[in-house]
mmCIF file of C-alpha atoms in Angstrom:
data_model
loop_
_atom_site.group_PDB
_atom_site.id
_atom_site.type_symbol
_atom_site.label_atom_id
_atom_site.label_comp_id
_atom_site.label_asym_id
_atom_site.label_seq_id
_atom_site.Cartn_x
_atom_site.Cartn_y
_atom_site.Cartn_z
ATOM 1 C CA MET A 1 -28.678 -48.240 -25.131
ATOM 2 C CA PRO A 2 -24.969 -49.113 -25.586
ATOM 3 C CA GLY A 3 -23.007 -46.921 -27.955
ATOM 4 C CA LYS A 4 -25.099 -43.810 -27.330
ATOM 5 C CA ALA A 5 -23.795 -40.816 -25.399
ATOM 6 C CA LEU A 6 -25.634 -39.808 -22.265
ATOM 7 C CA HIS A 7 -27.078 -36.295 -22.214
ATOM 8 C CA PHE A 8 -28.079 -34.482 -19.013
ATOM 9 C CA GLN A 9 -31.513 -32.954 -19.280
ATOM 10 C CA GLY A 10 -31.317 -30.840 -16.104
ATOM 11 C CA PRO A 11 -28.692 -28.428 -14.706
ATOM 12 C CA GLN A 12 -25.340 -29.920 -13.718
ATOM 13 C CA VAL A 13 -25.129 -27.804 -10.530
ATOM 14 C CA SER A 14 -27.751 -27.034 -7.919
ATOM 15 C CA CYS A 15 -29.709 -23.816 -8.321
ATOM 16 C CA CYS A 16 -28.690 -22.707 -4.817
ATOM 17 C CA SER A 17 -24.953 -22.978 -5.550
ATOM 18 C CA LYS A 18 -25.407 -21.475 -8.999
ATOM 19 C CA TYR A 19 -27.191 -18.301 -7.903
ATOM 20 C CA LEU A 20 -25.110 -17.890 -4.752
ATOM 21 C CA LEU A 21 -21.943 -17.882 -6.876
ATOM 22 C CA PHE A 22 -23.627 -15.578 -9.365
ATOM 23 C CA ALA A 23 -24.743 -13.063 -6.714
ATOM 24 C CA SER A 24 -21.349 -12.943 -4.977
ATOM 25 C CA ASN A 25 -19.537 -12.420 -8.263
ATOM 26 C CA VAL A 26 -21.947 -9.677 -9.328
ATOM 27 C CA LEU A 27 -20.959 -7.759 -6.186
ATOM 28 C CA PHE A 28 -17.284 -8.516 -6.864
ATOM 29 C CA TRP A 29 -17.689 -7.371 -10.441
ATOM 30 C CA LEU A 30 -19.417 -4.093 -9.461
ATOM 31 C CA LEU A 31 -16.775 -3.417 -6.806
ATOM 32 C CA GLY A 32 -14.029 -3.892 -9.400
ATOM 33 C CA ALA A 33 -15.841 -1.522 -11.765
ATOM 34 C CA ALA A 34 -16.058 1.047 -8.935
ATOM 35 C CA PHE A 35 -12.300 0.788 -8.263
ATOM 36 C CA LEU A 36 -11.615 1.252 -11.975
ATOM 37 C CA ALA A 37 -13.943 4.256 -12.153
ATOM 38 C CA ILE A 38 -12.269 5.897 -9.122
ATOM 39 C CA GLY A 39 -8.813 5.349 -10.612
ATOM 40 C CA LEU A 40 -9.757 6.743 -14.001
ATOM 41 C CA TRP A 41 -11.554 9.688 -12.391
ATOM 42 C CA ALA A 42 -8.449 10.485 -10.297
ATOM 43 C CA TRP A 43 -6.262 10.412 -13.396
ATOM 44 C CA ALA A 44 -8.746 12.598 -15.279
ATOM 45 C CA GLU A 45 -8.696 15.157 -12.439
ATOM 46 C CA LYS A 46 -4.891 15.243 -12.530
ATOM 47 C CA GLY A 47 -4.832 15.541 -16.340
ATOM 48 C CA VAL A 48 -3.081 12.225 -16.848
ATOM 49 C CA LEU A 49 -5.651 10.907 -19.347
ATOM 50 C CA SER A 50 -5.131 13.950 -21.578
ATOM 51 C CA ASN A 51 -1.348 13.578 -21.363
ATOM 52 C CA LEU A 52 -0.387 9.934 -20.890
ATOM 53 C CA SER A 53 3.327 10.749 -20.977
ATOM 54 C CA SER A 54 2.920 12.359 -17.531
ATOM 55 C CA ILE A 55 2.500 8.877 -16.009
ATOM 56 C CA THR A 56 6.279 8.519 -15.922
ATOM 57 C CA ASP A 57 6.934 12.078 -14.732
ATOM 58 C CA LEU A 58 6.165 11.383 -11.072
ATOM 59 C CA GLY A 59 9.305 10.378 -9.203
ATOM 60 C CA GLY A 60 7.381 8.495 -6.511
ATOM 61 C CA PHE A 61 4.546 6.009 -6.419
ATOM 62 C CA ASP A 62 1.141 7.068 -7.717
ATOM 63 C CA PRO A 63 -1.550 5.503 -5.443
ATOM 64 C CA VAL A 64 -3.991 5.551 -8.371
ATOM 65 C CA TRP A 65 -2.162 2.469 -9.700
ATOM 66 C CA LEU A 66 -3.502 0.518 -6.718
ATOM 67 C CA PHE A 67 -7.085 1.298 -7.672
ATOM 68 C CA LEU A 68 -6.490 0.481 -11.336
ATOM 69 C CA VAL A 69 -4.648 -2.824 -10.832
ATOM 70 C CA VAL A 70 -6.991 -4.062 -8.102
ATOM 71 C CA GLY A 71 -9.990 -2.884 -10.129
ATOM 72 C CA VAL A 72 -8.887 -4.736 -13.277
ATOM 73 C CA VAL A 73 -8.239 -7.984 -11.371
ATOM 74 C CA MET A 74 -11.577 -7.798 -9.548
ATOM 75 C CA PHE A 75 -13.458 -6.868 -12.722
ATOM 76 C CA VAL A 76 -12.012 -9.771 -14.737
ATOM 77 C CA LEU A 77 -12.527 -12.282 -11.923
ATOM 78 C CA GLY A 78 -16.043 -11.044 -11.233
ATOM 79 C CA PHE A 79 -16.976 -11.205 -14.915
ATOM 80 C CA ALA A 80 -15.652 -14.748 -15.327
ATOM 81 C CA GLY A 81 -17.355 -15.989 -12.156
ATOM 82 C CA CYS A 82 -20.615 -14.184 -12.839
ATOM 83 C CA ILE A 83 -21.115 -15.254 -16.475
ATOM 84 C CA GLY A 84 -19.618 -18.689 -15.844
ATOM 85 C CA ALA A 85 -22.054 -19.400 -13.005
ATOM 86 C CA LEU A 86 -25.097 -17.982 -14.825
ATOM 87 C CA ARG A 87 -24.447 -19.775 -18.121
ATOM 88 C CA GLU A 88 -22.772 -22.802 -16.524
ATOM 89 C CA ASN A 89 -19.820 -22.153 -18.799
ATOM 90 C CA THR A 90 -17.087 -24.563 -17.750
ATOM 91 C CA PHE A 91 -14.336 -22.588 -19.512
ATOM 92 C CA LEU A 92 -15.092 -19.391 -17.578
ATOM 93 C CA LEU A 93 -15.486 -21.311 -14.315
ATOM 94 C CA LYS A 94 -12.125 -23.025 -14.848
ATOM 95 C CA PHE A 95 -10.553 -19.661 -15.678
ATOM 96 C CA PHE A 96 -12.072 -18.231 -12.467
ATOM 97 C CA SER A 97 -10.726 -21.114 -10.354
ATOM 98 C CA VAL A 98 -7.255 -21.083 -11.922
ATOM 99 C CA PHE A 99 -6.995 -17.288 -11.557
ATOM 100 C CA LEU A 100 -7.908 -17.471 -7.862
ATOM 101 C CA GLY A 101 -5.438 -20.309 -7.342
ATOM 102 C CA LEU A 102 -2.712 -18.345 -9.120
ATOM 103 C CA ILE A 103 -3.310 -15.293 -6.899
ATOM 104 C CA PHE A 104 -3.127 -17.469 -3.781
ATOM 105 C CA PHE A 105 0.080 -19.140 -5.034
ATOM 106 C CA LEU A 106 1.705 -15.753 -5.773
ATOM 107 C CA GLU A 107 0.794 -14.451 -2.317
ATOM 108 C CA LEU A 108 2.235 -17.571 -0.689
ATOM 109 C CA THR A 109 5.410 -17.344 -2.779
ATOM 110 C CA ALA A 110 5.804 -13.642 -1.981
ATOM 111 C CA GLY A 111 5.452 -14.347 1.749
ATOM 112 C CA ILE A 112 8.091 -17.104 1.655
ATOM 113 C CA LEU A 113 10.531 -15.009 -0.400
ATOM 114 C CA ALA A 114 9.997 -12.015 1.902
ATOM 115 C CA PHE A 115 10.899 -14.189 4.888
ATOM 116 C CA ILE A 116 14.005 -15.623 3.204
ATOM 117 C CA PHE A 117 15.280 -12.335 1.765
ATOM 118 C CA LYS A 118 13.998 -10.082 4.562
ATOM 119 C CA ASP A 119 17.176 -7.969 4.666
ATOM 120 C CA TRP A 120 16.990 -7.284 0.930
ATOM 121 C CA ILE A 121 13.255 -6.553 1.244
ATOM 122 C CA LYS A 122 13.965 -4.120 4.077
ATOM 123 C CA ASP A 123 16.576 -2.299 1.985
ATOM 124 C CA GLN A 124 14.212 -2.101 -0.975
ATOM 125 C CA LEU A 125 11.415 -0.861 1.263
ATOM 126 C CA ASN A 126 13.635 1.884 2.685
ATOM 127 C CA PHE A 127 14.690 2.831 -0.861
ATOM 128 C CA PHE A 128 11.024 2.924 -1.922
ATOM 129 C CA ILE A 129 10.019 5.086 1.063
ATOM 130 C CA ASN A 130 12.890 7.538 0.524
ATOM 131 C CA ASN A 131 11.981 7.916 -3.157
ATOM 132 C CA ASN A 132 8.439 8.789 -2.157
ATOM 133 C CA VAL A 133 9.670 11.205 0.501
ATOM 134 C CA LYS A 134 11.510 13.050 -2.295
ATOM 135 C CA ALA A 135 8.271 13.286 -4.322
ATOM 136 C CA TYR A 136 6.046 14.222 -1.352
ATOM 137 C CA ARG A 137 4.918 17.558 -2.815
ATOM 138 C CA ASP A 138 4.784 16.356 -6.431
ATOM 139 C CA ASP A 139 1.448 14.530 -6.226
ATOM 140 C CA ILE A 140 -1.484 15.169 -3.878
ATOM 141 C CA ASP A 141 -2.482 11.491 -3.775
ATOM 142 C CA LEU A 142 1.041 10.436 -2.796
ATOM 143 C CA GLN A 143 1.117 13.197 -0.189
ATOM 144 C CA ASN A 144 -2.142 11.967 1.363
ATOM 145 C CA LEU A 145 -0.863 8.376 1.342
ATOM 146 C CA ILE A 146 2.371 9.320 3.161
ATOM 147 C CA ASP A 147 0.471 11.420 5.700
ATOM 148 C CA PHE A 148 -1.923 8.541 6.351
ATOM 149 C CA ALA A 149 0.956 6.048 6.759
ATOM 150 C CA GLN A 150 2.875 8.302 9.161
ATOM 151 C CA GLU A 151 -0.202 8.935 11.282
ATOM 152 C CA TYR A 152 -1.333 5.305 11.275
ATOM 153 C CA TRP A 153 2.082 3.803 12.144
ATOM 154 C CA SER A 154 3.167 6.751 14.351
ATOM 155 C CA CYS A 155 6.401 7.298 12.452
ATOM 156 C CA CYS A 156 8.246 10.084 10.687
ATOM 157 C CA GLY A 157 10.178 8.954 7.624
ATOM 158 C CA ALA A 158 11.720 5.516 7.197
ATOM 159 C CA HIS A 159 14.376 5.867 9.919
ATOM 160 C CA GLY A 160 13.571 9.220 11.475
ATOM 161 C CA PRO A 161 12.733 12.864 10.786
ATOM 162 C CA ASN A 162 16.111 13.508 9.131
ATOM 163 C CA ASP A 163 14.894 11.432 6.164
ATOM 164 C CA TRP A 164 12.997 14.569 5.159
ATOM 165 C CA ASN A 165 16.323 16.147 4.213
ATOM 166 C CA LEU A 166 15.829 14.241 0.950
ATOM 167 C CA ASN A 167 12.882 16.500 0.076
ATOM 168 C CA ILE A 168 13.722 19.845 -1.529
ATOM 169 C CA TYR A 169 11.110 21.652 0.577
ATOM 170 C CA PHE A 170 12.153 20.223 3.956
ATOM 171 C CA ASN A 171 15.963 19.938 3.671
ATOM 172 C CA CYS A 172 18.141 22.049 5.973
ATOM 173 C CA THR A 173 20.476 23.539 3.364
ATOM 174 C CA ASP A 174 21.087 27.281 3.634
ATOM 175 C CA SER A 175 20.006 27.761 0.022
ATOM 176 C CA ASN A 176 16.522 26.358 0.684
ATOM 177 C CA PRO A 177 14.048 29.299 0.591
ATOM 178 C CA SER A 178 11.055 27.185 1.649
ATOM 179 C CA ARG A 179 9.190 28.062 4.844
ATOM 180 C CA GLU A 180 9.197 24.322 5.586
ATOM 181 C CA ARG A 181 13.008 24.272 5.726
ATOM 182 C CA CYS A 182 14.318 21.990 8.494
ATOM 183 C CA GLY A 183 10.779 20.894 9.281
ATOM 184 C CA VAL A 184 8.625 17.816 8.878
ATOM 185 C CA PRO A 185 5.084 17.268 7.562
ATOM 186 C CA PHE A 186 2.215 17.789 9.999
ATOM 187 C CA SER A 187 1.593 14.026 9.965
ATOM 188 C CA CYS A 188 4.773 13.611 12.054
ATOM 189 C CA CYS A 189 3.091 15.503 14.905
ATOM 190 C CA VAL A 190 0.859 13.943 17.523
ATOM 191 C CA LYS A 191 -2.486 15.715 17.488
ATOM 192 C CA ASP A 192 -3.463 17.659 20.569
ATOM 193 C CA PRO A 193 -6.882 16.354 21.725
ATOM 194 C CA ALA A 194 -7.749 19.874 22.865
ATOM 195 C CA GLU A 195 -7.334 21.279 19.349
ATOM 196 C CA ASP A 196 -10.466 21.293 17.199
ATOM 197 C CA VAL A 197 -8.628 22.525 14.091
ATOM 198 C CA LEU A 198 -5.721 20.533 12.644
ATOM 199 C CA ASN A 199 -2.436 22.425 13.002
ATOM 200 C CA THR A 200 -0.722 21.859 9.650
ATOM 201 C CA GLN A 201 2.250 24.032 10.701
ATOM 202 C CA CYS A 202 3.225 22.032 13.771
ATOM 203 C CA GLY A 203 6.272 20.609 11.968
ATOM 204 C CA TYR A 204 7.845 23.954 11.024
ATOM 205 C CA ASP A 205 11.490 24.327 12.174
ATOM 206 C CA VAL A 206 11.201 21.154 14.254
ATOM 207 C CA ARG A 207 14.576 19.721 13.282
ATOM 208 C CA LEU A 208 16.290 23.028 14.048
ATOM 209 C CA LYS A 209 14.986 22.736 17.612
ATOM 210 C CA LEU A 210 16.091 19.125 17.846
ATOM 211 C CA VAL A 211 19.635 20.076 16.817
ATOM 212 C CA ARG A 212 19.723 22.687 19.574
ATOM 213 C CA VAL A 213 18.391 20.243 22.160
ATOM 214 C CA ARG A 214 20.986 17.655 21.151
ATOM 215 C CA SER A 215 23.747 20.262 21.461
ATOM 216 C CA TRP A 216 22.523 20.948 24.992
ATOM 217 C CA SER A 217 22.558 17.237 25.753
ATOM 218 C CA SER A 218 26.292 17.098 24.979
ATOM 219 C CA ARG A 219 26.865 19.588 27.835
ATOM 220 C CA ALA A 220 24.884 17.915 30.608
ATOM 221 C CA SER A 221 26.238 20.164 33.370
ATOM 222 C CA SER A 222 24.728 23.247 31.720
ATOM 223 C CA ILE A 223 21.259 21.793 31.122
ATOM 224 C CA PRO A 224 18.532 23.396 33.271
ATOM 225 C CA LYS A 225 16.466 21.011 35.366
ATOM 226 C CA ASP A 226 13.378 21.488 33.229
ATOM 227 C CA VAL A 227 15.172 20.678 29.961
ATOM 228 C CA LEU A 228 15.209 16.890 30.375
ATOM 229 C CA VAL A 229 11.924 15.353 31.383
ATOM 230 C CA ASN A 230 11.006 11.731 31.914
ATOM 231 C CA LEU A 231 13.956 9.660 30.705
ATOM 232 C CA ARG A 232 12.612 6.113 30.575
ATOM 233 C CA ASN A 233 15.064 3.622 29.119
ATOM 234 C CA GLY A 234 12.845 0.656 29.910
ATOM 235 C CA SER A 235 10.030 1.841 27.660
ATOM 236 C CA ARG A 236 12.514 3.115 25.076
ATOM 237 C CA THR A 237 10.978 6.580 25.189
ATOM 238 C CA ILE A 238 13.028 9.748 25.641
ATOM 239 C CA SER A 239 11.163 12.966 26.329
ATOM 240 C CA LEU A 240 12.895 16.285 25.749
ATOM 241 C CA TRP A 241 11.463 19.632 26.741
ATOM 242 C CA TRP A 242 11.978 22.529 24.397
ATOM 243 C CA PRO A 243 10.284 25.919 25.024
ATOM 244 C CA GLY A 244 6.883 25.214 23.547
ATOM 245 C CA PRO A 245 6.027 21.631 22.547
ATOM 246 C CA LEU A 246 7.245 18.441 24.141
ATOM 247 C CA TRP A 247 8.952 16.089 21.701
ATOM 248 C CA VAL A 248 9.279 12.363 22.252
ATOM 249 C CA LEU A 249 11.804 10.089 20.564
ATOM 250 C CA HIS A 250 9.788 6.995 19.794
ATOM 251 C CA CYS A 251 11.930 3.978 18.908
ATOM 252 C CA SER A 252 10.516 1.346 16.580
ATOM 253 C CA ARG A 253 12.272 -1.901 15.732
ATOM 254 C CA SER A 254 10.955 -1.943 12.195
ATOM 255 C CA LEU A 255 11.084 1.698 11.122
ATOM 256 C CA GLY A 256 13.779 3.139 13.374
ATOM 257 C CA SER A 257 13.329 6.265 15.476
ATOM 258 C CA ALA A 258 10.731 8.966 15.061
ATOM 259 C CA TRP A 259 10.376 12.226 16.916
ATOM 260 C CA ARG A 260 6.813 12.796 18.026
ATOM 261 C CA LYS A 261 5.230 15.805 19.724
ATOM 262 C CA ILE A 262 2.989 15.404 22.766
#
């Protein structure tokens, strides 16, 4: 009849779409809760939860923040999508859609700005990496993250192994009592396939040897024949033989040069 509002007796969305959205968001929600639990557990193990002021004590980046931020975003999105789909709550569904759209817009904006200001981004990235190199031994999670990054991208520091002079344990100053003086972390070394046990001391005194090899290179007439091996300019790889390991200068356009052992 005219003048009367129409009321829907059945569901406004199909059951298939409703429960598919519900199931996917339940998994998303549980995954976010797992990330949050891992982050909080890591902080509890490091004593951060009992002393919150220690959050600002670390000079570098704490990887636990990744788990916490990603976990919170996934938990909130999963909750909104899950309850919104189950209860057909339009407010929560709109919040879910707008939140996803906002994340996509921020990613797109970040990509465009990174392309436009790539030189500034590169400088900031180098500054960020060097700050974390300084704090390498201050946090075990940061240490594992740097080791993973150096092994995965086959690099050693931001520009090269001399970046490790920024770390108090690896710098080459005469006053440094550390056994790791003038060395690099083991993640700078290429693993020997024949070794079953990881050699965590392969980077000891490495930069001392490189200085000696470079001093030899300045006096080419006095270099023995077995000192220089396999100079290949085309592949941008320089191999230098030093009594013991063979070190390769691997040049990367993005991260500079990195000495690698083979």
